[in-house]
PDB file of C-alpha atoms in Angstrom:
ATOM      1  CA  MET A  89     -12.924 -12.595  11.683  1.00  0.00           C
ATOM      2  CA  SER A  90     -10.840 -15.626  10.745  1.00  0.00           C
ATOM      3  CA  PRO A  91      -7.298 -15.462   9.319  1.00  0.00           C
ATOM      4  CA  SER A  92      -8.786 -15.994   5.843  1.00  0.00           C
ATOM      5  CA  LYS A  93     -10.555 -12.625   6.236  1.00  0.00           C
ATOM      6  CA  ALA A  94      -7.564 -10.446   6.928  1.00  0.00           C
ATOM      7  CA  VAL A  95      -7.505  -6.844   5.728  1.00  0.00           C
ATOM      8  CA  VAL A  96      -4.591  -6.179   3.373  1.00  0.00           C
ATOM      9  CA  VAL A  97      -3.725  -2.562   2.552  1.00  0.00           C
ATOM     10  CA  LEU A  98      -2.240  -2.378  -0.937  1.00  0.00           C
ATOM     11  CA  GLY A  99      -0.341   0.516  -2.448  1.00  0.00           C
ATOM     12  CA  MET A 100       3.065   1.701  -3.568  1.00  0.00           C
ATOM     13  CA  HIS A 101       5.664   3.290  -1.320  1.00  0.00           C
ATOM     14  CA  ARG A 102       5.018   7.004  -0.631  1.00  0.00           C
ATOM     15  CA  SER A 103       1.407   6.633  -1.778  1.00  0.00           C
ATOM     16  CA  GLY A 104      -0.577   6.949   1.444  1.00  0.00           C
ATOM     17  CA  THR A 105      -0.435   3.368   2.704  1.00  0.00           C
ATOM     18  CA  SER A 106       0.728   4.482   6.157  1.00  0.00           C
ATOM     19  CA  CYS A 107      -2.034   7.058   6.377  1.00  0.00           C
ATOM     20  CA  LEU A 108      -4.697   4.575   5.290  1.00  0.00           C
ATOM     21  CA  ALA A 109      -3.478   1.876   7.674  1.00  0.00           C
ATOM     22  CA  GLY A 110      -3.206   4.360  10.539  1.00  0.00           C
ATOM     23  CA  CYS A 111      -6.714   5.686   9.964  1.00  0.00           C
ATOM     24  CA  LEU A 112      -8.131   2.157   9.843  1.00  0.00           C
ATOM     25  CA  GLU A 113      -6.217   1.339  13.018  1.00  0.00           C
ATOM     26  CA  GLU A 114      -7.941   4.277  14.712  1.00  0.00           C
ATOM     27  CA  ALA A 115     -11.241   2.783  13.527  1.00  0.00           C
ATOM     28  CA  GLY A 116     -10.436  -0.530  15.203  1.00  0.00           C
ATOM     29  CA  LEU A 117      -8.286  -2.507  12.775  1.00  0.00           C
ATOM     30  CA  TYR A 118      -5.692  -4.509  14.712  1.00  0.00           C
ATOM     31  CA  LEU A 119      -2.281  -4.161  13.052  1.00  0.00           C
ATOM     32  CA  GLY A 120      -0.167  -5.953  15.634  1.00  0.00           C
ATOM     33  CA  PRO A 121       3.357  -4.800  16.518  1.00  0.00           C
ATOM     34  CA  VAL A 122       4.033  -2.007  14.048  1.00  0.00           C
ATOM     35  CA  ASN A 123       6.484   0.845  13.628  1.00  0.00           C
ATOM     36  CA  THR A 124       5.011   4.007  15.144  1.00  0.00           C
ATOM     37  CA  LYS A 125       7.842   6.432  14.358  1.00  0.00           C
ATOM     38  CA  ALA A 126      10.166   6.574  11.353  1.00  0.00           C
ATOM     39  CA  PRO A 127      12.642   9.115   9.920  1.00  0.00           C
ATOM     40  CA  HIS A 128      10.453   9.835   6.887  1.00  0.00           C
ATOM     41  CA  ASN A 129       7.107   9.382   8.630  1.00  0.00           C
ATOM     42  CA  ALA A 130       6.573  11.078  11.996  1.00  0.00           C
ATOM     43  CA  ARG A 131       3.656   8.807  12.900  1.00  0.00           C
ATOM     44  CA  GLY A 132       5.423   5.658  11.783  1.00  0.00           C
ATOM     45  CA  ASN A 133       4.871   3.523   8.728  1.00  0.00           C
ATOM     46  CA  ARG A 134       2.490   1.168  10.602  1.00  0.00           C
ATOM     47  CA  GLU A 135       4.405  -1.850   9.299  1.00  0.00           C
ATOM     48  CA  ASN A 136       5.048  -5.170  10.991  1.00  0.00           C
ATOM     49  CA  ARG A 137       8.808  -5.694  10.696  1.00  0.00           C
ATOM     50  CA  ALA A 138       8.426  -9.457  10.361  1.00  0.00           C
ATOM     51  CA  ILE A 139       6.223  -8.992   7.279  1.00  0.00           C
ATOM     52  CA  MET A 140       8.601  -6.477   5.728  1.00  0.00           C
ATOM     53  CA  ASP A 141      11.611  -8.750   6.333  1.00  0.00           C
ATOM     54  CA  LEU A 142       9.814 -11.733   4.816  1.00  0.00           C
ATOM     55  CA  ASN A 143       8.740  -9.748   1.759  1.00  0.00           C
ATOM     56  CA  ASP A 144      12.320  -8.531   1.338  1.00  0.00           C
ATOM     57  CA  GLU A 145      13.635 -12.094   1.560  1.00  0.00           C
ATOM     58  CA  VAL A 146      11.126 -13.345  -1.008  1.00  0.00           C
ATOM     59  CA  LEU A 147      12.103 -10.555  -3.409  1.00  0.00           C
ATOM     60  CA  ARG A 148      15.836 -11.199  -2.944  1.00  0.00           C
ATOM     61  CA  ALA A 149      15.349 -14.917  -3.547  1.00  0.00           C
ATOM     62  CA  ASN A 150      13.720 -14.027  -6.861  1.00  0.00           C
ATOM     63  CA  GLY A 151      16.538 -11.725  -7.923  1.00  0.00           C
ATOM     64  CA  GLY A 152      14.818  -8.465  -7.086  1.00  0.00           C
ATOM     65  CA  ALA A 153      14.128  -5.884  -4.402  1.00  0.00           C
ATOM     66  CA  TRP A 154      11.442  -3.345  -3.560  1.00  0.00           C
ATOM     67  CA  ASP A 155      12.961  -0.950  -6.106  1.00  0.00           C
ATOM     68  CA  ARG A 156      13.726  -3.691  -8.645  1.00  0.00           C
ATOM     69  CA  PRO A 157      10.474  -5.652  -8.978  1.00  0.00           C
ATOM     70  CA  PRO A 158      11.212  -9.153 -10.289  1.00  0.00           C
ATOM     71  CA  ALA A 159       9.313 -10.409 -13.314  1.00  0.00           C
ATOM     72  CA  ALA A 160       8.008 -13.388 -11.352  1.00  0.00           C
ATOM     73  CA  VAL A 161       7.882 -14.197  -7.637  1.00  0.00           C
ATOM     74  CA  ARG A 162       7.947 -17.701  -6.193  1.00  0.00           C
ATOM     75  CA  TRP A 163       7.848 -18.662  -2.523  1.00  0.00           C
ATOM     76  CA  ASP A 164       9.793 -21.611  -1.109  1.00  0.00           C
ATOM     77  CA  GLU A 165       8.656 -23.814   1.748  1.00  0.00           C
ATOM     78  CA  SER A 166      10.706 -22.055   4.411  1.00  0.00           C
ATOM     79  CA  GLN A 167       9.194 -18.712   3.401  1.00  0.00           C
ATOM     80  CA  ARG A 168       5.714 -20.220   3.527  1.00  0.00           C
ATOM     81  CA  ARG A 169       6.354 -21.507   7.033  1.00  0.00           C
ATOM     82  CA  ARG A 170       7.472 -18.047   8.159  1.00  0.00           C
ATOM     83  CA  ARG A 171       4.372 -16.539   6.550  1.00  0.00           C
ATOM     84  CA  ASP A 172       2.113 -19.006   8.333  1.00  0.00           C
ATOM     85  CA  GLY A 173       3.799 -18.249  11.651  1.00  0.00           C
ATOM     86  CA  ILE A 174       3.242 -14.515  11.179  1.00  0.00           C
ATOM     87  CA  ILE A 175      -0.438 -15.049  10.374  1.00  0.00           C
ATOM     88  CA  ALA A 176      -0.886 -17.371  13.359  1.00  0.00           C
ATOM     89  CA  ALA A 177       0.373 -14.625  15.683  1.00  0.00           C
ATOM     90  CA  TYR A 178      -2.620 -12.426  14.859  1.00  0.00           C
ATOM     91  CA  PRO A 179      -5.846 -12.877  16.864  1.00  0.00           C
ATOM     92  CA  THR A 180      -8.738 -14.611  15.159  1.00  0.00           C
ATOM     93  CA  HIS A 181     -11.415 -12.820  17.183  1.00  0.00           C
ATOM     94  CA  ASP A 182     -10.535  -9.281  16.089  1.00  0.00           C
ATOM     95  CA  ILE A 183     -10.535  -7.548  12.715  1.00  0.00           C
ATOM     96  CA  TRP A 184      -6.856  -7.575  11.865  1.00  0.00           C
ATOM     97  CA  GLY A 185      -4.721  -6.693   8.915  1.00  0.00           C
ATOM     98  CA  PHE A 186      -1.401  -5.431   7.668  1.00  0.00           C
ATOM     99  CA  LYS A 187       0.179  -2.896   5.393  1.00  0.00           C
ATOM    100  CA  GLU A 188       3.519  -3.257   3.645  1.00  0.00           C
ATOM    101  CA  PRO A 189       4.048  -1.817   0.133  1.00  0.00           C
ATOM    102  CA  ARG A 190       6.197  -4.759  -1.033  1.00  0.00           C
ATOM    103  CA  THR A 191       3.091  -6.910  -0.638  1.00  0.00           C
ATOM    104  CA  LEU A 192       1.957  -5.696  -4.073  1.00  0.00           C
ATOM    105  CA  LEU A 193       4.940  -7.660  -5.426  1.00  0.00           C
ATOM    106  CA  THR A 194       4.581 -10.744  -3.204  1.00  0.00           C
ATOM    107  CA  LEU A 195       0.809 -10.967  -2.792  1.00  0.00           C
ATOM    108  CA  GLU A 196       0.333 -14.320  -4.532  1.00  0.00           C
ATOM    109  CA  GLY A 197       2.221 -16.048  -1.729  1.00  0.00           C
ATOM    110  CA  TRP A 198       0.080 -14.376   0.906  1.00  0.00           C
ATOM    111  CA  LEU A 199      -3.058 -15.371  -0.984  1.00  0.00           C
ATOM    112  CA  GLU A 200      -2.115 -19.030  -0.587  1.00  0.00           C
ATOM    113  CA  ALA A 201      -2.728 -18.610   3.151  1.00  0.00           C
ATOM    114  CA  LEU A 202      -5.308 -15.793   2.910  1.00  0.00           C
ATOM    115  CA  PRO A 203      -7.449 -16.821  -0.067  1.00  0.00           C
ATOM    116  CA  MET A 204     -10.279 -14.354   0.626  1.00  0.00           C
ATOM    117  CA  PRO A 205      -8.674 -11.158   1.959  1.00  0.00           C
ATOM    118  CA  SER A 206     -10.489  -7.855   2.310  1.00  0.00           C
ATOM    119  CA  CYS A 207      -8.159  -5.680   0.283  1.00  0.00           C
ATOM    120  CA  VAL A 208      -8.087  -1.884   0.319  1.00  0.00           C
ATOM    121  CA  GLY A 209      -5.986   0.097  -2.149  1.00  0.00           C
ATOM    122  CA  THR A 210      -4.417   3.535  -2.225  1.00  0.00           C
ATOM    123  CA  PHE A 211      -2.588   5.473  -4.930  1.00  0.00           C
ATOM    124  CA  ARG A 212      -1.073   8.899  -5.432  1.00  0.00           C
ATOM    125  CA  HIS A 213      -0.150  11.202  -8.289  1.00  0.00           C
ATOM    126  CA  PRO A 214       3.049   9.931  -9.984  1.00  0.00           C
ATOM    127  CA  THR A 215       4.825  13.279  -9.693  1.00  0.00           C
ATOM    128  CA  ALA A 216       4.126  13.474  -5.964  1.00  0.00           C
ATOM    129  CA  VAL A 217       5.555   9.968  -5.557  1.00  0.00           C
ATOM    130  CA  ALA A 218       8.579  10.891  -7.681  1.00  0.00           C
ATOM    131  CA  GLU A 219       9.247  13.999  -5.593  1.00  0.00           C
ATOM    132  CA  SER A 220       8.999  11.980  -2.386  1.00  0.00           C
ATOM    133  CA  LEU A 221      11.330   9.247  -3.683  1.00  0.00           C
ATOM    134  CA  LEU A 222      13.798  11.901  -4.837  1.00  0.00           C
ATOM    135  CA  GLN A 223      13.946  13.321  -1.333  1.00  0.00           C
ATOM    136  CA  ARG A 224      14.046   9.974   0.478  1.00  0.00           C
ATOM    137  CA  ASN A 225      16.053   7.793  -1.923  1.00  0.00           C
ATOM    138  CA  LYS A 226      17.608  10.220  -4.427  1.00  0.00           C
ATOM    139  CA  PHE A 227      15.849   8.421  -7.279  1.00  0.00           C
ATOM    140  CA  ALA A 228      15.805  10.110 -10.663  1.00  0.00           C
ATOM    141  CA  PRO A 229      12.288  10.841 -11.977  1.00  0.00           C
ATOM    142  CA  GLU A 230      12.683   8.203 -14.684  1.00  0.00           C
ATOM    143  CA  LYS A 231      13.271   5.487 -12.104  1.00  0.00           C
ATOM    144  CA  ALA A 232      10.488   6.742  -9.863  1.00  0.00           C
ATOM    145  CA  TYR A 233       7.981   6.762 -12.725  1.00  0.00           C
ATOM    146  CA  ALA A 234       9.015   3.256 -13.780  1.00  0.00           C
ATOM    147  CA  LEU A 235       8.487   2.037 -10.221  1.00  0.00           C
ATOM    148  CA  TRP A 236       5.148   3.839  -9.992  1.00  0.00           C
ATOM    149  CA  LEU A 237       4.065   2.067 -13.164  1.00  0.00           C
ATOM    150  CA  ALA A 238       5.241  -1.361 -11.984  1.00  0.00           C
ATOM    151  CA  TYR A 239       3.479  -1.145  -8.614  1.00  0.00           C
ATOM    152  CA  ASN A 240       0.283   0.445  -9.812  1.00  0.00           C
ATOM    153  CA  ARG A 241      -0.126  -1.959 -12.708  1.00  0.00           C
ATOM    154  CA  ARG A 242      -0.240  -4.648 -10.050  1.00  0.00           C
ATOM    155  CA  LEU A 243      -2.701  -2.618  -8.000  1.00  0.00           C
ATOM    156  CA  LEU A 244      -4.997  -2.336 -11.019  1.00  0.00           C
ATOM    157  CA  ALA A 245      -4.644  -6.046 -11.810  1.00  0.00           C
ATOM    158  CA  TYR A 246      -5.630  -7.013  -8.264  1.00  0.00           C
ATOM    159  CA  TRP A 247      -8.513  -4.548  -8.318  1.00  0.00           C
ATOM    160  CA  GLU A 248      -9.791  -6.163 -11.516  1.00  0.00           C
ATOM    161  CA  ARG A 249      -9.549  -9.526  -9.766  1.00  0.00           C
ATOM    162  CA  PHE A 250     -11.077  -8.633  -6.370  1.00  0.00           C
ATOM    163  CA  ARG A 251     -12.910  -5.291  -6.939  1.00  0.00           C
ATOM    164  CA  PHE A 252     -11.932  -3.768  -3.615  1.00  0.00           C
ATOM    165  CA  PRO A 253     -12.238  -0.100  -2.556  1.00  0.00           C
ATOM    166  CA  ILE A 254      -9.489   2.258  -3.684  1.00  0.00           C
ATOM    167  CA  ILE A 255      -8.768   5.652  -2.154  1.00  0.00           C
ATOM    168  CA  CYS A 256      -6.645   8.477  -3.579  1.00  0.00           C
ATOM    169  CA  PHE A 257      -4.078  10.163  -1.360  1.00  0.00           C
ATOM    170  CA  ASP A 258      -4.346  13.300  -3.516  1.00  0.00           C
ATOM    171  CA  TRP A 259      -7.907  13.980  -2.401  1.00  0.00           C
ATOM    172  CA  GLU A 260      -8.665  16.855  -0.070  1.00  0.00           C
ATOM    173  CA  PRO A 261      -9.329  15.832   3.566  1.00  0.00           C
ATOM    174  CA  PRO A 262     -13.169  16.026   3.430  1.00  0.00           C
ATOM    175  CA  GLN A 263     -13.368  13.725   0.412  1.00  0.00           C
ATOM    176  CA  TYR A 264     -10.742  11.402   1.867  1.00  0.00           C
ATOM    177  CA  ALA A 265     -12.595  11.228   5.198  1.00  0.00           C
ATOM    178  CA  GLU A 266     -15.902  10.473   3.495  1.00  0.00           C
ATOM    179  CA  ARG A 267     -14.432   7.570   1.519  1.00  0.00           C
ATOM    180  CA  LEU A 268     -12.533   6.339   4.559  1.00  0.00           C
ATOM    181  CA  ALA A 269     -15.775   6.113   6.546  1.00  0.00           C
ATOM    182  CA  LYS A 270     -17.349   4.020   3.794  1.00  0.00           C
ATOM    183  CA  ILE A 271     -14.334   1.704   3.704  1.00  0.00           C
ATOM    184  CA  ALA A 272     -14.348   1.282   7.478  1.00  0.00           C
ATOM    185  CA  GLY A 273     -18.044   0.436   7.426  1.00  0.00           C
ATOM    186  CA  LYS A 274     -17.544  -2.108   4.663  1.00  0.00           C
ATOM    187  CA  LEU A 275     -14.817  -3.775   6.740  1.00  0.00           C
ATOM    188  CA  GLY A 276     -16.972  -3.902   9.860  1.00  0.00           C
ATOM    189  CA  LEU A 277     -14.933  -1.265  11.696  1.00  0.00           C
ATOM    190  CA  ALA A 278     -16.137   1.704  13.722  1.00  0.00           C
ATOM    191  CA  ASP A 279     -16.553   5.129  12.169  1.00  0.00           C
ATOM    192  CA  PRO A 280     -13.104   6.719  11.981  1.00  0.00           C
ATOM    193  CA  PRO A 281     -12.792   9.613  14.433  1.00  0.00           C
ATOM    194  CA  ARG A 282     -13.505  13.000  12.915  1.00  0.00           C
ATOM    195  CA  GLY A 283     -10.339  14.982  12.508  1.00  0.00           C
ATOM    196  CA  SER A 284      -8.258  11.812  12.494  1.00  0.00           C
ATOM    197  CA  SER A 285      -4.863  12.368  14.071  1.00  0.00           C
ATOM    198  CA  PHE A 286      -3.314  10.388  11.226  1.00  0.00           C
ATOM    199  CA  PHE A 287      -4.518  12.194   8.133  1.00  0.00           C
ATOM    200  CA  THR A 288      -3.070  15.686   8.104  1.00  0.00           C
ATOM    201  CA  SER A 289      -1.682  17.941   5.411  1.00  0.00           C
ATOM    202  CA  ALA A 290       1.768  17.358   6.904  1.00  0.00           C
ATOM    203  CA  LEU A 291       1.626  13.795   5.633  1.00  0.00           C
ATOM    204  CA  ARG A 292       1.158  15.072   2.082  1.00  0.00           C
ATOM    205  CA  ARG A 293       4.195  17.290   1.714  1.00  0.00           C
ATOM    206  CA  HIS A 294       4.702  16.302  -1.931  1.00  0.00           C
ATOM    207  CA  HIS A 295       1.534  17.201  -3.801  1.00  0.00           C
ATOM    208  CA  GLY A 296       2.824  16.761  -7.318  1.00  0.00           C
ATOM    209  CA  ARG A 297       2.822  19.346 -10.044  1.00  0.00           C
ATOM    210  CA  MET A 298       0.009  18.177 -12.262  1.00  0.00           C
ATOM    211  CA  GLU A 299       1.317  20.199 -15.176  1.00  0.00           C
ATOM    212  CA  ARG A 300       4.604  18.275 -15.341  1.00  0.00           C
ATOM    213  CA  GLU A 301       4.728  16.076 -18.409  1.00  0.00           C
ATOM    214  CA  LEU A 302       4.277  12.406 -17.583  1.00  0.00           C
ATOM    215  CA  PRO A 303       5.117   9.339 -19.665  1.00  0.00           C
ATOM    216  CA  ALA A 304       1.988   8.384 -21.588  1.00  0.00           C
ATOM    217  CA  GLU A 305       1.596   4.996 -19.890  1.00  0.00           C
ATOM    218  CA  VAL A 306       1.960   6.558 -16.459  1.00  0.00           C
ATOM    219  CA  ARG A 307      -0.611   9.258 -17.154  1.00  0.00           C
ATOM    220  CA  ALA A 308      -3.084   6.752 -18.611  1.00  0.00           C
ATOM    221  CA  LEU A 309      -2.805   4.455 -15.598  1.00  0.00           C
ATOM    222  CA  TYR A 310      -3.216   7.349 -13.160  1.00  0.00           C
ATOM    223  CA  GLU A 311      -6.351   8.464 -14.975  1.00  0.00           C
ATOM    224  CA  THR A 312      -7.714   4.903 -14.871  1.00  0.00           C
ATOM    225  CA  LEU A 313      -7.119   4.605 -11.130  1.00  0.00           C
ATOM    226  CA  TRP A 314      -8.652   8.050 -10.586  1.00  0.00           C
ATOM    227  CA  GLU A 315     -11.795   7.002 -12.440  1.00  0.00           C
ATOM    228  CA  ILE A 316     -12.053   3.783 -10.426  1.00  0.00           C
ATOM    229  CA  ALA A 317     -11.583   5.586  -7.124  1.00  0.00           C
ATOM    230  CA  SER A 318     -13.973   8.398  -8.011  1.00  0.00           C
TER     231      SER A 318
END
């Protein structure tokens, strides 16, 4: 697989991106040097620090941050050179990829160097994300829902553009495993091991109370993503 065929895992923070990347890694996806243990994720967030730092820099340069998505994102030449150096460090003979939630905000710059990526998306119930962000970042529900909307609007827009597989972190393990196997096969990976060590109920501590009232736009987008994934 050439660099232009990288696998990019797309999804908001606290929405199952680590689980999806970890499961694909077990199926043979090369992620490079990634975090394997983190305070809020016992198995690590499976992120390449160089990619996270670059995404952070790009967002700051555009007047934003991961929790303050800028209206528009532009990359300068120095950021492009760093991006190209990161990509060059990955092997061209293996199936490789990366996961970093900020990529939903900076993806256009990555697409300049990876024009035909194999994207995979993940999403999660807005209330579950809000509960997780409350615990980790002390975000009020209103801020969490606004962030959920901003990220997942981008996820939907990229799905409409590329029509890639999307998986739901709210699904029960058998359904999740079945979809995961289909995704791995589509990417040219091995069958994920049964009883994956990465996908466990412990990784889904915040399940979301479906009966909690959601902003209309948030609920509508969740239902749209659910229909696409299902």
